[in-house]
PDB file of C-alpha atoms in Angstrom:
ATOM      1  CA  UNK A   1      61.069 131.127  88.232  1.00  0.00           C
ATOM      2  CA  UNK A   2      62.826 129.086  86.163  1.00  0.00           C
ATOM      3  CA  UNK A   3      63.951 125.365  86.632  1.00  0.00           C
ATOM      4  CA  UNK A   4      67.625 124.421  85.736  1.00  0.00           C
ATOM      5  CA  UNK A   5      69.005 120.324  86.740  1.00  0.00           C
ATOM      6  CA  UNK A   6      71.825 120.708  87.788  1.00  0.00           C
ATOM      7  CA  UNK A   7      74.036 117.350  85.979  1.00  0.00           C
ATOM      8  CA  UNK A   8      74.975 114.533  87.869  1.00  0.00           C
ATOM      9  CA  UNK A   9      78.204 112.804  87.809  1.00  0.00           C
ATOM     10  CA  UNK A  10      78.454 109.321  87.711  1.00  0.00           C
ATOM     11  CA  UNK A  11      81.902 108.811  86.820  1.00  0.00           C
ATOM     12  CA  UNK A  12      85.077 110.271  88.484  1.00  0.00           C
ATOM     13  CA  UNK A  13      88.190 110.861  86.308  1.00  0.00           C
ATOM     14  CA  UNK A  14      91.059 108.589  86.851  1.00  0.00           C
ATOM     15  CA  UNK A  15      94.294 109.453  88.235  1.00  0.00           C
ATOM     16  CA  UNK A  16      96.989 109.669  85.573  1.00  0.00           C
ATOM     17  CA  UNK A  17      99.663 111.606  84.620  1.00  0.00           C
ATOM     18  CA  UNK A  18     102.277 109.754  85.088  1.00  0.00           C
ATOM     19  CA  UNK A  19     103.401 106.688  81.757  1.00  0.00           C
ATOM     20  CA  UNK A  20     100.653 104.305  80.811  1.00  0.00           C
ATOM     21  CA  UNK A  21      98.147 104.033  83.543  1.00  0.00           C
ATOM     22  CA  UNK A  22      97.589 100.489  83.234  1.00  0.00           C
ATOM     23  CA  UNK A  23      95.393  99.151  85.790  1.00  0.00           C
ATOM     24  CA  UNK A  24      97.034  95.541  87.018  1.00  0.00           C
ATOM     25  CA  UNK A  25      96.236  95.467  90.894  1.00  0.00           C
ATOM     26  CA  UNK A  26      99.738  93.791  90.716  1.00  0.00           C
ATOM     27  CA  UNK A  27     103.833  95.193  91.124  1.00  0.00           C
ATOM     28  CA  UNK A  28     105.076  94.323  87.118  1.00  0.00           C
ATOM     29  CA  UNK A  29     108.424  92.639  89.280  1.00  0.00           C
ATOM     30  CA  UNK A  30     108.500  90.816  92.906  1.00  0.00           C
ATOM     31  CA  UNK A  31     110.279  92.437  95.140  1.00  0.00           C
ATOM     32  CA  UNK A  32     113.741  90.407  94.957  1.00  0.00           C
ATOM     33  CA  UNK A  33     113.595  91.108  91.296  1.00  0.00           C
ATOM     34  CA  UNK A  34     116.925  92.404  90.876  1.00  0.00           C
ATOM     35  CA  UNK A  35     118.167  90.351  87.523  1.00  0.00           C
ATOM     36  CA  UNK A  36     114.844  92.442  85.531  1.00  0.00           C
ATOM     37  CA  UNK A  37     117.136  95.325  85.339  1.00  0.00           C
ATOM     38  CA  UNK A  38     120.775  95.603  86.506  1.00  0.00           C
ATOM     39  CA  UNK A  39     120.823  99.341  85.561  1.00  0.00           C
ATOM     40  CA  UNK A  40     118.560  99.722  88.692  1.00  0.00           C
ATOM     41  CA  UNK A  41     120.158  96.673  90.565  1.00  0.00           C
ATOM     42  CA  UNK A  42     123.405  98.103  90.424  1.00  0.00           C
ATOM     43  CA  UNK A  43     122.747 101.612  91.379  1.00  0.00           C
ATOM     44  CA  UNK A  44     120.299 100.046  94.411  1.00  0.00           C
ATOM     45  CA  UNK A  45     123.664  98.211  95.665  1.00  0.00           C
ATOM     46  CA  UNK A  46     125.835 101.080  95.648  1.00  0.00           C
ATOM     47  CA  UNK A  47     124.555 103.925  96.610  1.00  0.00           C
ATOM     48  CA  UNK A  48     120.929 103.910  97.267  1.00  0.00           C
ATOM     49  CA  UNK A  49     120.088 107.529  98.134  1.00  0.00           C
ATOM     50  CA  UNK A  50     121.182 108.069  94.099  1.00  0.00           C
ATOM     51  CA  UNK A  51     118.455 105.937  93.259  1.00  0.00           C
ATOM     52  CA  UNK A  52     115.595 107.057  95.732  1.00  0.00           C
ATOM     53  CA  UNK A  53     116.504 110.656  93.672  1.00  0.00           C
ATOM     54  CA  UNK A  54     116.389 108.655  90.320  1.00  0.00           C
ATOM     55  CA  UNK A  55     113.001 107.042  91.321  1.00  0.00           C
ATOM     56  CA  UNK A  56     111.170 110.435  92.303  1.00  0.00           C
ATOM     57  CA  UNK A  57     112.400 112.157  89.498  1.00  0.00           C
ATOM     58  CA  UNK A  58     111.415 109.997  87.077  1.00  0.00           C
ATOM     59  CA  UNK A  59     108.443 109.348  88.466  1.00  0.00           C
ATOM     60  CA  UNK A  60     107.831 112.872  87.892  1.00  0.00           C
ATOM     61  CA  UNK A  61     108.675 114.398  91.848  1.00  0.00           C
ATOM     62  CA  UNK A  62     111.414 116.552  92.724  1.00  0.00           C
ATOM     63  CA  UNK A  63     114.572 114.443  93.244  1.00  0.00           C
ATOM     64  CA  UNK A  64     114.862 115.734  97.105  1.00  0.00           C
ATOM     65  CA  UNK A  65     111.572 113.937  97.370  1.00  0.00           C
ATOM     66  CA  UNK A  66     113.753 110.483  97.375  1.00  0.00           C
ATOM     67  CA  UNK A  67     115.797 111.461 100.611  1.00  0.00           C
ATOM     68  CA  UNK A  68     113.345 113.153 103.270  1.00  0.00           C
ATOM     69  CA  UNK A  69     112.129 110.747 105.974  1.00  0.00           C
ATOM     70  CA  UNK A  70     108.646 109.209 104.312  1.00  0.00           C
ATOM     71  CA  UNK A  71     109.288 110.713 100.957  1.00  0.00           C
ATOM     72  CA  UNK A  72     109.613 106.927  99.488  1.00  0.00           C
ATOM     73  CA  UNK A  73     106.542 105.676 101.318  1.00  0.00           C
ATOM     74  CA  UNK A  74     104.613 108.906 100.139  1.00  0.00           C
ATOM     75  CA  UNK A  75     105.963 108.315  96.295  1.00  0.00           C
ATOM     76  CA  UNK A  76     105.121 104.178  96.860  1.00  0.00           C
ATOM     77  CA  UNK A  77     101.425 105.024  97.982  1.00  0.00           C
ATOM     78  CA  UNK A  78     100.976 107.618  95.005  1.00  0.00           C
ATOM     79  CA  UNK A  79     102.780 105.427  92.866  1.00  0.00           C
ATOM     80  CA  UNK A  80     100.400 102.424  94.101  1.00  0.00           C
ATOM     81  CA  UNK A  81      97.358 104.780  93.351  1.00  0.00           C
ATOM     82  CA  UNK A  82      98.252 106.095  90.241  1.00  0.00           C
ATOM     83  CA  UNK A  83      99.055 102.728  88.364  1.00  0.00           C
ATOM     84  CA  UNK A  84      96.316 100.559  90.080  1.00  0.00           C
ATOM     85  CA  UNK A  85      98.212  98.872  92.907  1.00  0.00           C
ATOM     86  CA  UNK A  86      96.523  96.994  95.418  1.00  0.00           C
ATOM     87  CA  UNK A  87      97.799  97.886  98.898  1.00  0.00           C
ATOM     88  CA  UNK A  88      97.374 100.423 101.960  1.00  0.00           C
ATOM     89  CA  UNK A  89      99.176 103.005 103.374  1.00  0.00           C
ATOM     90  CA  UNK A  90     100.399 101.288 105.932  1.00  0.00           C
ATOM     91  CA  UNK A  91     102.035  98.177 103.877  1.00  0.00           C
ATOM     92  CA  UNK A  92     103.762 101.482 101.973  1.00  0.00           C
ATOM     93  CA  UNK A  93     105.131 102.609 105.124  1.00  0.00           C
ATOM     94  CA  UNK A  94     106.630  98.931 106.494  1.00  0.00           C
ATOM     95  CA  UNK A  95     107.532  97.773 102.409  1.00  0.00           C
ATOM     96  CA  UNK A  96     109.806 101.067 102.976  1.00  0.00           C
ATOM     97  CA  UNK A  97     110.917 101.009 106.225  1.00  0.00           C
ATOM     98  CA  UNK A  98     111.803  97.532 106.429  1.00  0.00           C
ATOM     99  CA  UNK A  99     112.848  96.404 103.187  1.00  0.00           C
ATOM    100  CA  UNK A 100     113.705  99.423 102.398  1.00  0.00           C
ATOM    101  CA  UNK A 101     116.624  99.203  98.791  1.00  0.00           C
ATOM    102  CA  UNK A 102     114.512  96.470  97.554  1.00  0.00           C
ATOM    103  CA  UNK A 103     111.446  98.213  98.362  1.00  0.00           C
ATOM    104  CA  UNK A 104     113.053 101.148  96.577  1.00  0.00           C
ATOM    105  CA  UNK A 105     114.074  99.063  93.396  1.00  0.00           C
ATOM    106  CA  UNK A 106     110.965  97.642  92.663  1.00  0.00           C
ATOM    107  CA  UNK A 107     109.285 101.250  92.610  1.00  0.00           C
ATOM    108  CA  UNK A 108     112.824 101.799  90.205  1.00  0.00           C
ATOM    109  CA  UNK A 109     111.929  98.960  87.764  1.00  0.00           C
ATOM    110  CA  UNK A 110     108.116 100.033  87.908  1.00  0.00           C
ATOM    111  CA  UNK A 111     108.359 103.535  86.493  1.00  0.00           C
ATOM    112  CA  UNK A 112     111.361 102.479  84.066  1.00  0.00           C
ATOM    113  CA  UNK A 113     108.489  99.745  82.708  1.00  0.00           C
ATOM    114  CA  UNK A 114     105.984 102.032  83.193  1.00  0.00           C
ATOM    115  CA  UNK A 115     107.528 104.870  81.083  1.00  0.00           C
ATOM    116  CA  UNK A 116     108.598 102.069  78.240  1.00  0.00           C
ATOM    117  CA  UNK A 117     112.442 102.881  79.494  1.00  0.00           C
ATOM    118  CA  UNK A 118     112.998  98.628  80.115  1.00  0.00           C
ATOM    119  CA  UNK A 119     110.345  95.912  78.660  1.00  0.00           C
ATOM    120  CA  UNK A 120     109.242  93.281  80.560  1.00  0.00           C
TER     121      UNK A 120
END
């Protein structure tokens, strides 16, 4: 009878994936951060359901993601997760429902910054 050890793992991957997984525990722009990036700003104003789309497709989703009931609250707490974010699921899902454009802009400006697309 032989004896194998079986290894133990002390160390979990990270999530990544997704632009330069910089760990901040911090949003790179407040919330009413509009003037950071007008390209964002402008399509926020206008027609927002364009730029939910934008948001979860550049953040690496399927577009349709951006218009189904919760999709923006799933992408924020995945987004949150993935780049370090402190926060809970349940700030996601108020941040979204309540302040809902500029909720979506900020997640906008973050994976444009994120991917190097706008420097901060």
């Amino acid at each position: 009878m032989s004896t194998m050890s079986n290894p133990v793992i002390t160390h979990q991957p990270g999530s990544g994936g997704y632009g330069t997984n910089v760990q901040t525990g911090e949003w790179s722009t407040g919330l009413c951060s509009c003037c950071t990036d007008f390209f964002v700003c402008a399509i926020g104003c206008f027609c927002p359901m364009i730029l939910s789309c934008y948001t979860a497709n550049k953040y690496g989703e399927n577009c349709c993601l951006g218009c189904l009931p919760g999709g923006m609250t799933a992408i924020r707490t995945h987004m949150r997760l993935t780049y370090g974010i402190q926060g809970t699921i349940i700030n996601d899902a108020l941040m979204t429902f309540f302040c809902g454009i500029c909720e979506t802009c900020r997640m906008a400006r973050e994976v444009r910054i994120r991917n190097g697309d706008i420097s901060m």
